[in-house]
């Protein structure tokens, strides 16, 4: 961050630090401050969300010229930033943004939608909210990955189940390396996630671009044995 940011952009500083009264005073004196981007190519709304200050977010979105899909310099919308907050702390802000008409279909420069970001941070309630508001689980990013690939990579069985429910996400889709969600789950050592995927119809005989089966990507014999034994017990053929 530019060393002069705080003096050049007082509303941005107030948004980062959660100084609601200061933000109110600044906006009252000059409402146009909300539409100025700082040296990091961010508006005050981006900072208010990134630092999780709902009261300032409410203040900023009440501006009649507020654009709920305005992007920062990295192509992130307010919704994407809120979806990326840890422990689903952005859920109240997401509700505010959705009420303001935030577009769940907007993608970042990397091709990700808000569901990718929420999934990466294992924000289960956020994932539920986004899906309930028609955020697609079928969107692939520029690496060809669905939110399901991310859920598998972090081993979140509950999110995997939500993404696969009612056919929201294809279970055997491959990314640019030919990896399925099953490949990602097993390579990261997430045995339970792998079993969940197999129960949902993941094909164990699919090979990646190098011809490698998912089970052969197990990081050690313990993970491999757990998956093979559990699959056998569950009547799943590998």
Coordinates of N, CA and C in Angstrom, one line a residue:
X1 N 0.8 -1.2 0.0 CA 0.0 0.0 0.0 C 0.9 1.2 0.0
X2 N 0.5 2.2 -0.8 CA 1.3 3.4 -0.9 C 1.3 4.1 0.5
X3 N 2.5 4.6 0.8 CA 2.7 5.3 2.1 C 1.8 6.5 2.3
X4 N 1.4 7.1 1.2 CA 0.6 8.3 1.3 C -0.9 8.0 1.2
X5 N -1.3 6.7 1.2 CA -2.7 6.4 1.0 C -3.5 7.0 2.1
X6 N -3.1 6.9 3.3 CA -4.0 7.4 4.4 C -4.3 8.9 4.3
X7 N -3.3 9.7 3.9 CA -3.5 11.1 3.9 C -4.3 11.5 2.6
X8 N -4.0 10.8 1.5 CA -4.6 11.1 0.2 C -6.1 10.6 0.2
X9 N -6.4 9.5 0.9 CA -7.7 8.9 0.8 C -8.3 8.7 2.2
X10 N -8.8 9.7 2.8 CA -9.3 9.6 4.2 C -10.5 8.6 4.3
X11 N -11.3 8.6 3.3 CA -12.5 7.7 3.4 C -12.0 6.2 3.4
X12 N -11.0 5.9 2.5 CA -10.5 4.6 2.5 C -9.9 4.2 3.8
X13 N -9.2 5.1 4.5 CA -8.6 4.8 5.8 C -9.7 4.5 6.8
X14 N -10.8 5.4 6.8 CA -11.9 5.2 7.7 C -12.5 3.8 7.5
X15 N -12.6 3.4 6.2 CA -13.3 2.1 5.8 C -12.4 1.0 6.3
X16 N -11.1 1.1 6.2 CA -10.2 0.0 6.7 C -10.3 -0.1 8.2
X17 N -10.3 1.0 8.9 CA -10.2 1.0 10.3 C -11.5 1.0 11.1
X18 N -12.6 0.9 10.3 CA -13.9 0.8 10.9 C -14.4 2.1 11.6
X19 N -13.9 3.2 11.2 CA -14.3 4.5 11.8 C -15.6 5.0 11.2
X20 N -16.8 4.5 11.7 CA -18.0 4.8 11.1 C -18.4 6.3 11.1
X21 N -18.2 6.9 12.3 CA -18.6 8.3 12.4 C -17.7 9.2 11.5
X22 N -16.4 8.8 11.4 CA -15.5 9.6 10.4 C -16.0 9.4 9.0
X23 N -16.4 8.2 8.6 CA -16.8 7.9 7.3 C -18.1 8.7 7.0
X24 N -19.0 8.8 8.0 CA -20.3 9.5 7.8 C -20.0 11.0 7.6
X25 N -19.1 11.5 8.3 CA -18.7 13.0 8.2 C -18.1 13.2 6.8
X26 N -17.2 12.4 6.4 CA -16.6 12.6 5.1 C -17.6 12.5 4.0
X27 N -18.5 11.5 4.0 CA -19.4 11.3 3.0 C -20.5 12.5 3.0
X28 N -20.8 12.9 4.1 CA -21.7 14.1 4.2 C -21.1 15.3 3.6
X29 N -19.8 15.5 3.8 CA -19.2 16.7 3.2 C -18.9 16.5 1.7
X30 N -18.7 15.2 1.3 CA -18.4 15.0 -0.1 C -18.7 13.6 -0.5
X31 N -20.0 13.3 -1.0 CA -20.4 12.0 -1.3 C -19.6 11.3 -2.4
X32 N -18.9 12.1 -3.2 CA -18.2 11.6 -4.4 C -16.9 10.8 -3.9
X33 N -16.5 11.0 -2.6 CA -15.4 10.3 -2.1 C -15.5 8.8 -2.2
X34 N -16.8 8.3 -2.2 CA -17.1 6.9 -2.2 C -16.8 6.3 -3.6
X35 N -16.6 7.1 -4.6 CA -16.4 6.7 -6.0 C -15.0 6.8 -6.4
X36 N -14.1 7.2 -5.5 CA -12.7 7.4 -5.9 C -11.9 6.2 -5.5
X37 N -11.1 5.8 -6.5 CA -10.2 4.6 -6.3 C -8.8 5.1 -5.8
X38 N -8.3 4.3 -4.9 CA -7.0 4.7 -4.3 C -5.8 4.2 -5.2
X39 N -4.6 4.3 -4.6 CA -3.4 3.8 -5.4 C -3.4 2.3 -5.6
X40 N -4.2 1.6 -4.8 CA -4.4 0.1 -4.9 C -5.5 -0.3 -5.8
X41 N -6.1 0.8 -6.5 CA -7.2 0.6 -7.4 C -8.5 0.0 -6.7
X42 N -8.6 0.5 -5.4 CA -9.8 0.0 -4.6 C -10.6 1.2 -4.2
X43 N -11.9 1.0 -4.1 CA -12.9 2.0 -3.6 C -13.0 1.7 -2.1
X44 N -13.5 2.7 -1.3 CA -13.7 2.4 0.1 C -14.5 1.2 0.4
X45 N -15.5 0.9 -0.5 CA -16.4 -0.3 -0.2 C -15.5 -1.6 -0.2
X46 N -14.5 -1.7 -1.1 CA -13.7 -2.8 -1.1 C -12.9 -3.0 0.2
X47 N -12.4 -1.9 0.7 CA -11.7 -2.0 2.0 C -12.6 -2.3 3.2
X48 N -13.8 -1.7 3.2 CA -14.7 -1.9 4.3 C -15.1 -3.4 4.4
X49 N -15.2 -4.0 3.2 CA -15.6 -5.4 3.2 C -14.4 -6.3 3.6
X50 N -13.2 -6.0 3.0 CA -12.0 -6.7 3.3 C -11.7 -6.8 4.8
X51 N -12.0 -5.7 5.5 CA -11.7 -5.6 6.9 C -12.9 -5.8 7.7
X52 N -14.0 -6.3 7.1 CA -15.2 -6.8 7.7 C -15.8 -5.7 8.7
X53 N -16.2 -4.6 8.1 CA -16.9 -3.5 8.8 C -18.3 -3.3 8.2
X54 N -19.3 -4.1 8.6 CA -20.6 -4.1 8.1 C -21.3 -2.7 8.2
X55 N -21.0 -2.0 9.3 CA -21.7 -0.7 9.5 C -21.2 0.3 8.4
X56 N -20.0 0.2 8.0 CA -19.5 1.1 7.0 C -20.0 0.7 5.6
X57 N -20.0 -0.7 5.5 CA -20.6 -1.2 4.2 C -22.0 -0.7 4.0
X58 N -22.8 -0.7 5.1 CA -24.2 -0.2 5.0 C -24.2 1.2 4.6
X59 N -23.3 2.0 5.2 CA -23.2 3.4 4.9 C -22.9 3.6 3.4
X60 N -21.9 2.9 2.9 CA -21.5 3.1 1.5 C -22.5 2.6 0.5
X61 N -23.2 1.5 0.8 CA -24.1 1.0 -0.2 C -25.4 1.8 -0.2
X62 N -25.6 2.6 0.8 CA -26.8 3.5 0.8 C -26.8 4.6 -0.2
X63 N -25.5 4.9 -0.7 CA -25.4 5.9 -1.8 C -26.1 5.5 -3.0
X64 N -26.9 6.4 -3.5 CA -27.8 6.1 -4.7 C -27.0 5.8 -5.9
X65 N -25.7 6.1 -6.0 CA -24.9 5.8 -7.1 C -24.1 4.5 -6.9
X66 N -24.3 3.8 -5.8 CA -23.5 2.6 -5.5 C -23.7 1.5 -6.6
X67 N -22.6 1.0 -7.0 CA -22.6 -0.1 -8.0 C -22.2 -1.4 -7.2
X68 N -23.1 -2.4 -7.0 CA -22.7 -3.6 -6.2 C -21.7 -4.5 -6.9
X69 N -21.5 -4.3 -8.2 CA -20.6 -5.1 -8.9 C -19.3 -4.4 -9.3
X70 N -19.0 -3.3 -8.7 CA -17.8 -2.5 -9.0 C -16.5 -3.4 -8.7
X71 N -15.6 -3.4 -9.6 CA -14.4 -4.2 -9.4 C -13.2 -3.4 -8.9
X72 N -12.3 -4.1 -8.2 CA -11.1 -3.4 -7.8 C -10.1 -3.7 -8.9
X73 N -8.8 -3.3 -8.6 CA -7.8 -3.4 -9.6 C -7.5 -4.9 -10.0
X74 N -7.9 -5.8 -9.1 CA -7.6 -7.2 -9.4 C -8.8 -7.9 -10.0
X75 N -9.9 -7.1 -10.3 CA -11.1 -7.6 -10.9 C -12.0 -8.3 -9.9
X76 N -11.8 -8.0 -8.6 CA -12.7 -8.6 -7.5 C -13.8 -7.6 -7.2
X77 N -15.0 -8.2 -7.2 CA -16.2 -7.4 -6.8 C -16.4 -7.5 -5.3
X78 N -17.2 -6.6 -4.7 CA -17.5 -6.6 -3.3 C -18.0 -8.0 -2.9
X79 N -18.8 -8.7 -3.7 CA -19.3 -10.0 -3.4 C -18.2 -11.0 -3.2
X80 N -17.2 -11.0 -4.1 CA -16.1 -11.9 -4.1 C -15.3 -11.7 -2.8
X81 N -15.0 -10.5 -2.5 CA -14.3 -10.1 -1.3 C -15.0 -10.7 0.0
X82 N -16.3 -10.4 0.0 CA -17.1 -10.9 1.2 C -17.1 -12.4 1.3
X83 N -17.1 -13.1 0.1 CA -17.2 -14.5 0.1 C -15.8 -15.1 0.6
X84 N -14.8 -14.3 0.5 CA -13.4 -14.8 0.9 C -13.0 -14.5 2.3
X85 N -13.9 -13.9 3.1 CA -13.6 -13.6 4.5 C -13.6 -14.9 5.2
X86 N -12.7 -15.0 6.2 CA -12.6 -16.3 7.0 C -13.8 -16.6 7.8
X87 N -14.1 -17.9 8.0 CA -15.1 -18.3 8.9 C -16.5 -17.7 8.6
X88 N -16.7 -17.5 7.3 CA -18.0 -17.0 6.8 C -18.4 -15.7 7.4
X89 N -17.4 -14.9 7.8 CA -17.7 -13.6 8.5 C -18.4 -12.6 7.5
X90 N -18.2 -12.9 6.2 CA -18.8 -12.0 5.3 C -20.3 -12.2 5.0
X91 N -20.9 -13.2 5.6 CA -22.3 -13.5 5.3 C -23.3 -12.3 5.5
X92 N -23.2 -11.6 6.6 CA -24.1 -10.4 6.7 C -23.9 -9.4 5.6
X93 N -22.6 -9.2 5.2 CA -22.3 -8.3 4.1 C -22.9 -8.8 2.8
X94 N -22.8 -10.1 2.6 CA -23.3 -10.7 1.4 C -24.8 -10.5 1.3
X95 N -25.5 -10.7 2.4 CA -26.9 -10.4 2.4 C -27.2 -9.0 1.9
X96 N -26.4 -8.1 2.4 CA -26.6 -6.6 2.1 C -26.4 -6.4 0.6
X97 N -25.3 -7.1 0.1 CA -25.0 -6.9 -1.4 C -26.0 -7.5 -2.3
X98 N -26.5 -8.7 -1.9 CA -27.5 -9.4 -2.7 C -28.8 -8.6 -2.7
X99 N -29.2 -7.9 -1.6 CA -30.4 -7.1 -1.6 C -30.2 -5.9 -2.5
X100 N -28.9 -5.5 -2.7 CA -28.6 -4.3 -3.6 C -28.5 -4.8 -5.0
X101 N -28.7 -6.1 -5.3 CA -28.7 -6.5 -6.6 C -27.3 -7.0 -7.1
X102 N -26.4 -7.4 -6.2 CA -25.1 -7.9 -6.7 C -25.3 -9.1 -7.6
X103 N -24.5 -9.1 -8.7 CA -24.6 -10.1 -9.7 C -23.8 -11.3 -9.4
X104 N -24.4 -12.5 -9.1 CA -23.6 -13.7 -8.7 C -22.9 -14.3 -9.8
X105 N -23.2 -13.9 -11.0 CA -22.5 -14.5 -12.2 C -21.2 -13.8 -12.6
X106 N -20.9 -12.7 -12.0 CA -19.6 -12.0 -12.4 C -18.4 -12.9 -12.1
X107 N -17.5 -12.8 -13.0 CA -16.2 -13.6 -12.7 C -15.0 -12.7 -12.6
X108 N -14.0 -13.2 -11.9 CA -12.8 -12.4 -11.7 C -11.9 -12.6 -13.0
X109 N -10.8 -11.9 -13.0 CA -9.9 -12.0 -14.1 C -9.4 -13.4 -14.3
X110 N -9.5 -14.2 -13.2 CA -9.0 -15.6 -13.3 C -10.2 -16.6 -13.6
X111 N -11.3 -16.0 -13.9 CA -12.5 -16.8 -14.3 C -13.3 -17.3 -13.1
X112 N -13.0 -16.9 -11.9 CA -13.7 -17.5 -10.7 C -14.9 -16.6 -10.4
X113 N -16.0 -17.3 -9.9 CA -17.1 -16.6 -9.4 C -17.0 -16.6 -7.9
X114 N -18.0 -16.0 -7.2 CA -18.0 -15.9 -5.8 C -18.0 -17.3 -5.1
X115 N -18.6 -18.3 -5.8 CA -18.6 -19.6 -5.2 C -17.2 -20.2 -5.1
X116 N -16.4 -20.0 -6.1 CA -15.0 -20.5 -6.0 C -14.3 -19.9 -4.7
X117 N -14.5 -18.6 -4.5 CA -13.8 -18.0 -3.3 C -14.4 -18.5 -2.0
X118 N -15.7 -18.7 -1.9 CA -16.3 -19.2 -0.7 C -15.9 -20.6 -0.4
X119 N -15.8 -21.4 -1.5 CA -15.4 -22.8 -1.3 C -13.9 -22.9 -0.9
X120 N -13.1 -22.1 -1.5 CA -11.6 -22.1 -1.1 C -11.4 -21.8 0.4
X121 N -12.3 -21.0 1.0 CA -12.2 -20.6 2.4 C -13.1 -21.5 3.3
X122 N -13.6 -22.6 2.7 CA -14.5 -23.5 3.4 C -15.7 -22.8 4.1
X123 N -16.2 -21.8 3.5 CA -17.3 -21.1 4.1 C -18.6 -21.7 3.7
X124 N -19.0 -22.7 4.5 CA -20.2 -23.6 4.2 C -21.5 -22.7 4.1
X125 N -21.7 -21.9 5.0 CA -23.0 -21.1 5.0 C -23.0 -20.2 3.8
X126 N -21.8 -19.6 3.5 CA -21.7 -18.7 2.3 C -22.0 -19.5 1.0
X127 N -21.5 -20.7 0.9 CA -21.8 -21.5 -0.2 C -23.3 -21.8 -0.4
X128 N -23.9 -22.1 0.7 CA -25.4 -22.3 0.7 C -26.1 -21.1 0.2
X129 N -25.7 -19.9 0.8 CA -26.4 -18.7 0.4 C -26.2 -18.3 -1.1
X130 N -25.0 -18.5 -1.6 CA -24.7 -18.2 -3.0 C -25.5 -19.1 -3.9
X131 N -25.5 -20.4 -3.6 CA -26.3 -21.4 -4.4 C -27.8 -21.1 -4.4
X132 N -28.2 -20.7 -3.2 CA -29.7 -20.3 -3.1 C -30.0 -19.1 -3.9
X133 N -29.0 -18.3 -4.2 CA -29.2 -17.1 -5.0 C -28.7 -17.3 -6.4
X134 N -28.7 -18.6 -6.9 CA -28.4 -18.9 -8.3 C -26.9 -18.7 -8.7
X135 N -26.0 -18.7 -7.8 CA -24.6 -18.7 -8.2 C -24.2 -20.1 -8.7
X136 N -23.8 -20.2 -10.0 CA -23.6 -21.5 -10.6 C -22.4 -22.2 -10.1
X137 N -22.6 -23.5 -9.9 CA -21.5 -24.5 -9.5 C -20.9 -25.1 -10.8
X138 N -21.4 -24.7 -11.9 CA -20.9 -25.2 -13.2 C -19.9 -24.3 -13.9
X139 N -19.5 -23.2 -13.2 CA -18.6 -22.3 -13.8 C -17.1 -22.8 -13.6
X140 N -16.4 -22.8 -14.7 CA -15.0 -23.2 -14.6 C -14.1 -21.9 -14.7
X141 N -13.0 -21.9 -13.9 CA -12.1 -20.8 -13.9 C -11.1 -21.0 -15.1
X142 N -10.1 -20.2 -15.2 CA -9.2 -20.3 -16.3 C -8.3 -21.5 -16.2
X143 N -8.2 -22.2 -15.1 CA -7.5 -23.4 -15.0 C -8.5 -24.6 -15.2
X144 N -9.7 -24.3 -15.6 CA -10.7 -25.3 -15.8 C -11.3 -25.9 -14.6
X145 N -11.1 -25.3 -13.4 CA -11.6 -25.8 -12.2 C -12.9 -25.3 -11.8
X146 N -13.8 -26.2 -11.4 CA -15.1 -25.9 -10.8 C -14.9 -25.6 -9.3
X147 N -15.9 -25.1 -8.7 CA -15.8 -24.9 -7.2 C -15.6 -26.3 -6.6
X148 N -16.2 -27.4 -7.2 CA -16.0 -28.7 -6.7 C -14.6 -29.2 -6.6
X149 N -13.8 -28.8 -7.6 CA -12.3 -29.1 -7.5 C -11.7 -28.5 -6.3
X150 N -12.1 -27.3 -5.9 CA -11.6 -26.6 -4.7 C -12.1 -27.3 -3.5
X151 N -13.4 -27.7 -3.5 CA -13.9 -28.3 -2.3 C -13.2 -29.6 -2.0
X152 N -12.9 -30.3 -3.1 CA -12.1 -31.6 -3.0 C -10.7 -31.4 -2.5
X153 N -10.1 -30.3 -3.0 CA -8.7 -30.1 -2.7 C -8.5 -29.7 -1.2
X154 N -9.6 -29.1 -0.6 CA -9.5 -28.7 0.8 C -10.2 -29.8 1.7
X155 N -10.8 -30.8 1.0 CA -11.3 -31.9 1.8 C -12.6 -31.6 2.5
X156 N -13.4 -30.6 2.0 CA -14.7 -30.3 2.7 C -15.8 -31.1 2.2
X157 N -16.1 -32.2 2.9 CA -17.1 -33.1 2.5 C -18.5 -32.4 2.5
X158 N -18.8 -31.6 3.5 CA -20.1 -30.9 3.5 C -20.3 -30.0 2.2
X159 N -19.3 -29.3 1.8 CA -19.4 -28.5 0.6 C -19.5 -29.3 -0.6
X160 N -18.7 -30.4 -0.7 CA -18.8 -31.3 -1.8 C -20.3 -31.8 -2.0
X161 N -20.9 -32.2 -0.9 CA -22.3 -32.7 -0.9 C -23.2 -31.6 -1.4
X162 N -23.1 -30.4 -0.9 CA -23.9 -29.3 -1.4 C -23.8 -29.0 -2.9
X163 N -22.5 -29.0 -3.3 CA -22.2 -28.7 -4.8 C -22.8 -29.8 -5.7
X164 N -22.8 -31.1 -5.2 CA -23.3 -32.2 -6.0 C -24.8 -32.4 -5.9
X165 N -25.4 -31.8 -4.9 CA -26.8 -32.0 -4.7 C -27.7 -31.6 -5.9
X166 N -28.6 -32.5 -6.3 CA -29.5 -32.2 -7.4 C -28.7 -31.9 -8.7
X167 N -27.5 -32.5 -8.9 CA -26.8 -32.3 -10.1 C -26.3 -30.9 -10.4
X168 N -26.1 -30.1 -9.3 CA -25.6 -28.7 -9.5 C -24.3 -28.7 -10.2
X169 N -23.4 -29.6 -9.8 CA -22.0 -29.7 -10.4 C -21.8 -31.0 -10.9
X170 N -21.1 -31.1 -12.1 CA -20.7 -32.4 -12.6 C -19.6 -33.0 -11.8
X171 N -19.7 -34.3 -11.5 CA -18.7 -34.9 -10.6 C -17.4 -35.3 -11.2
X172 N -17.5 -35.5 -12.6 CA -16.3 -36.0 -13.2 C -15.6 -35.0 -14.2
X173 N -16.0 -33.8 -14.0 CA -15.4 -32.7 -14.9 C -13.9 -32.7 -14.6
X174 N -13.1 -32.4 -15.7 CA -11.7 -32.3 -15.6 C -11.2 -30.8 -15.8
X175 N -10.1 -30.5 -15.1 CA -9.5 -29.2 -15.3 C -8.4 -29.3 -16.4
X176 N -7.6 -28.2 -16.5 CA -6.7 -28.2 -17.7 C -5.6 -29.2 -17.6
X177 N -5.4 -29.8 -16.5 CA -4.4 -30.9 -16.3 C -5.1 -32.3 -16.4
X178 N -6.4 -32.3 -16.7 CA -7.1 -33.5 -16.8 C -7.5 -34.1 -15.4
X179 N -7.4 -33.3 -14.4 CA -7.7 -33.8 -13.0 C -9.1 -33.6 -12.7
X180 N -9.7 -34.7 -12.1 CA -11.1 -34.6 -11.6 C -11.0 -34.1 -10.2
X181 N -12.2 -33.9 -9.6 CA -12.3 -33.6 -8.2 C -11.7 -34.7 -7.4
X182 N -11.9 -36.0 -7.8 CA -11.4 -37.2 -7.1 C -9.9 -37.1 -7.1
X183 N -9.3 -36.8 -8.2 CA -7.8 -36.6 -8.3 C -7.3 -35.6 -7.2
X184 N -8.0 -34.5 -7.1 CA -7.6 -33.4 -6.2 C -7.8 -33.9 -4.7
X185 N -8.9 -34.6 -4.4 CA -9.1 -35.0 -3.1 C -8.1 -36.0 -2.6
X186 N -7.8 -37.0 -3.5 CA -6.8 -38.0 -3.1 C -5.4 -37.5 -3.1
X187 N -5.0 -36.6 -4.0 CA -3.7 -36.1 -4.0 C -3.4 -35.3 -2.8
X188 N -4.4 -34.7 -2.2 CA -4.3 -33.9 -1.0 C -4.5 -34.7 0.3
X189 N -4.7 -36.0 0.1 CA -4.8 -36.9 1.3 C -6.2 -36.8 2.0
X190 N -7.2 -36.4 1.3 CA -8.5 -36.3 1.9 C -9.4 -37.6 1.6
X191 N -9.2 -38.6 2.4 CA -9.9 -39.9 2.2 C -11.4 -39.8 2.2
X192 N -11.9 -39.1 3.2 CA -13.4 -39.0 3.4 C -14.0 -38.3 2.2
X193 N -13.3 -37.2 1.7 CA -13.8 -36.5 0.6 C -13.8 -37.4 -0.7
X194 N -12.8 -38.2 -0.8 CA -12.7 -39.1 -1.9 C -13.9 -40.1 -1.9
X195 N -14.1 -40.6 -0.8 CA -15.2 -41.6 -0.6 C -16.6 -40.9 -1.0
X196 N -16.8 -39.7 -0.5 CA -18.0 -39.0 -0.8 C -18.2 -38.8 -2.3
X197 N -17.1 -38.5 -3.0 CA -17.1 -38.3 -4.4 C -17.4 -39.6 -5.1
X198 N -16.8 -40.7 -4.7 CA -17.0 -42.0 -5.3 C -18.5 -42.4 -5.1
X199 N -19.0 -42.2 -3.9 CA -20.4 -42.5 -3.7 C -21.4 -41.7 -4.6
X200 N -20.9 -40.5 -5.0 CA -21.7 -39.6 -5.9 C -21.5 -39.9 -7.4
X201 N -20.7 -40.9 -7.6 CA -20.5 -41.3 -9.0 C -19.2 -40.9 -9.7
X202 N -18.2 -40.5 -8.9 CA -16.9 -40.2 -9.4 C -16.3 -41.5 -10.0
X203 N -15.7 -41.3 -11.2 CA -15.2 -42.5 -12.0 C -13.7 -42.7 -11.6
X204 N -13.5 -43.8 -10.9 CA -12.1 -44.1 -10.4 C -11.1 -44.4 -11.5
X205 N -11.7 -44.8 -12.7 CA -10.8 -45.2 -13.8 C -10.4 -44.0 -14.8
X206 N -10.9 -42.8 -14.4 CA -10.5 -41.6 -15.2 C -9.0 -41.3 -15.0
X207 N -8.3 -41.0 -16.0 CA -6.9 -40.7 -15.9 C -6.6 -39.2 -16.2
X208 N -5.6 -38.6 -15.6 CA -5.3 -37.2 -15.9 C -4.5 -37.1 -17.2
X209 N -4.1 -35.9 -17.5 CA -3.4 -35.7 -18.8 C -2.1 -36.5 -18.9
X210 N -1.6 -37.0 -17.8 CA -0.3 -37.8 -17.8 C -0.6 -39.2 -17.7
X211 N -1.9 -39.6 -17.7 CA -2.3 -41.0 -17.6 C -2.4 -41.6 -16.2
X212 N -2.4 -40.7 -15.2 CA -2.4 -41.2 -13.8 C -3.8 -41.3 -13.3
X213 N -4.1 -42.4 -12.6 CA -5.4 -42.6 -11.9 C -5.4 -41.8 -10.6
X214 N -6.6 -41.5 -10.2 CA -6.7 -40.7 -8.9 C -6.1 -41.5 -7.7
X215 N -6.4 -42.7 -7.6 CA -5.9 -43.5 -6.5 C -4.3 -43.6 -6.4
X216 N -3.7 -43.4 -7.6 CA -2.3 -43.5 -7.6 C -1.6 -42.1 -7.2
X217 N -2.5 -41.2 -6.9 CA -2.0 -39.8 -6.5 C -2.0 -39.7 -5.0
X218 N -2.4 -40.8 -4.3 CA -2.4 -40.8 -2.8 C -1.0 -40.5 -2.3
X219 N -0.9 -39.5 -1.3 CA 0.4 -39.1 -0.9 C 1.2 -40.2 -0.1
X220 N 0.5 -41.2 0.5 CA 1.1 -42.2 1.2 C 0.2 -43.5 1.2
X221 N 0.8 -44.6 1.7 CA 0.1 -45.8 1.8 C -1.1 -45.8 2.7
X222 N -1.0 -45.0 3.8 CA -2.1 -44.9 4.8 C -3.4 -44.3 4.1
X223 N -3.2 -43.3 3.3 CA -4.4 -42.7 2.6 C -4.9 -43.7 1.6
X224 N -4.0 -44.2 0.8 CA -4.4 -45.2 -0.2 C -5.2 -46.4 0.4
X225 N -4.6 -46.9 1.5 CA -5.3 -48.1 2.1 C -6.6 -47.7 2.7
X226 N -6.7 -46.5 3.3 CA -8.0 -46.1 3.8 C -9.1 -46.0 2.8
X227 N -8.7 -45.4 1.6 CA -9.7 -45.3 0.5 C -10.1 -46.6 0.0
X228 N -9.1 -47.5 -0.3 CA -9.4 -48.8 -0.8 C -10.3 -49.6 0.1
X229 N -9.9 -49.6 1.4 CA -10.6 -50.4 2.4 C -12.1 -49.9 2.6
X230 N -12.2 -48.6 2.7 CA -13.5 -48.0 2.9 C -14.4 -48.2 1.6
X231 N -13.8 -48.1 0.5 CA -14.6 -48.3 -0.8 C -15.1 -49.7 -0.8
X232 N -14.2 -50.7 -0.5 CA -14.6 -52.1 -0.5 C -15.8 -52.3 0.5
X233 N -15.6 -51.7 1.7 CA -16.7 -51.9 2.7 C -18.0 -51.3 2.2
X234 N -17.9 -50.2 1.5 CA -19.1 -49.5 1.0 C -19.6 -50.1 -0.3
X235 N -18.9 -51.1 -0.8 CA -19.4 -51.7 -2.1 C -19.1 -50.9 -3.3
X236 N -18.0 -50.1 -3.2 CA -17.6 -49.2 -4.4 C -16.5 -49.9 -5.1
X237 N -16.6 -50.1 -6.4 CA -15.5 -50.7 -7.1 C -14.5 -49.7 -7.6
X238 N -13.2 -50.1 -7.3 CA -12.1 -49.2 -7.7 C -11.2 -49.9 -8.8

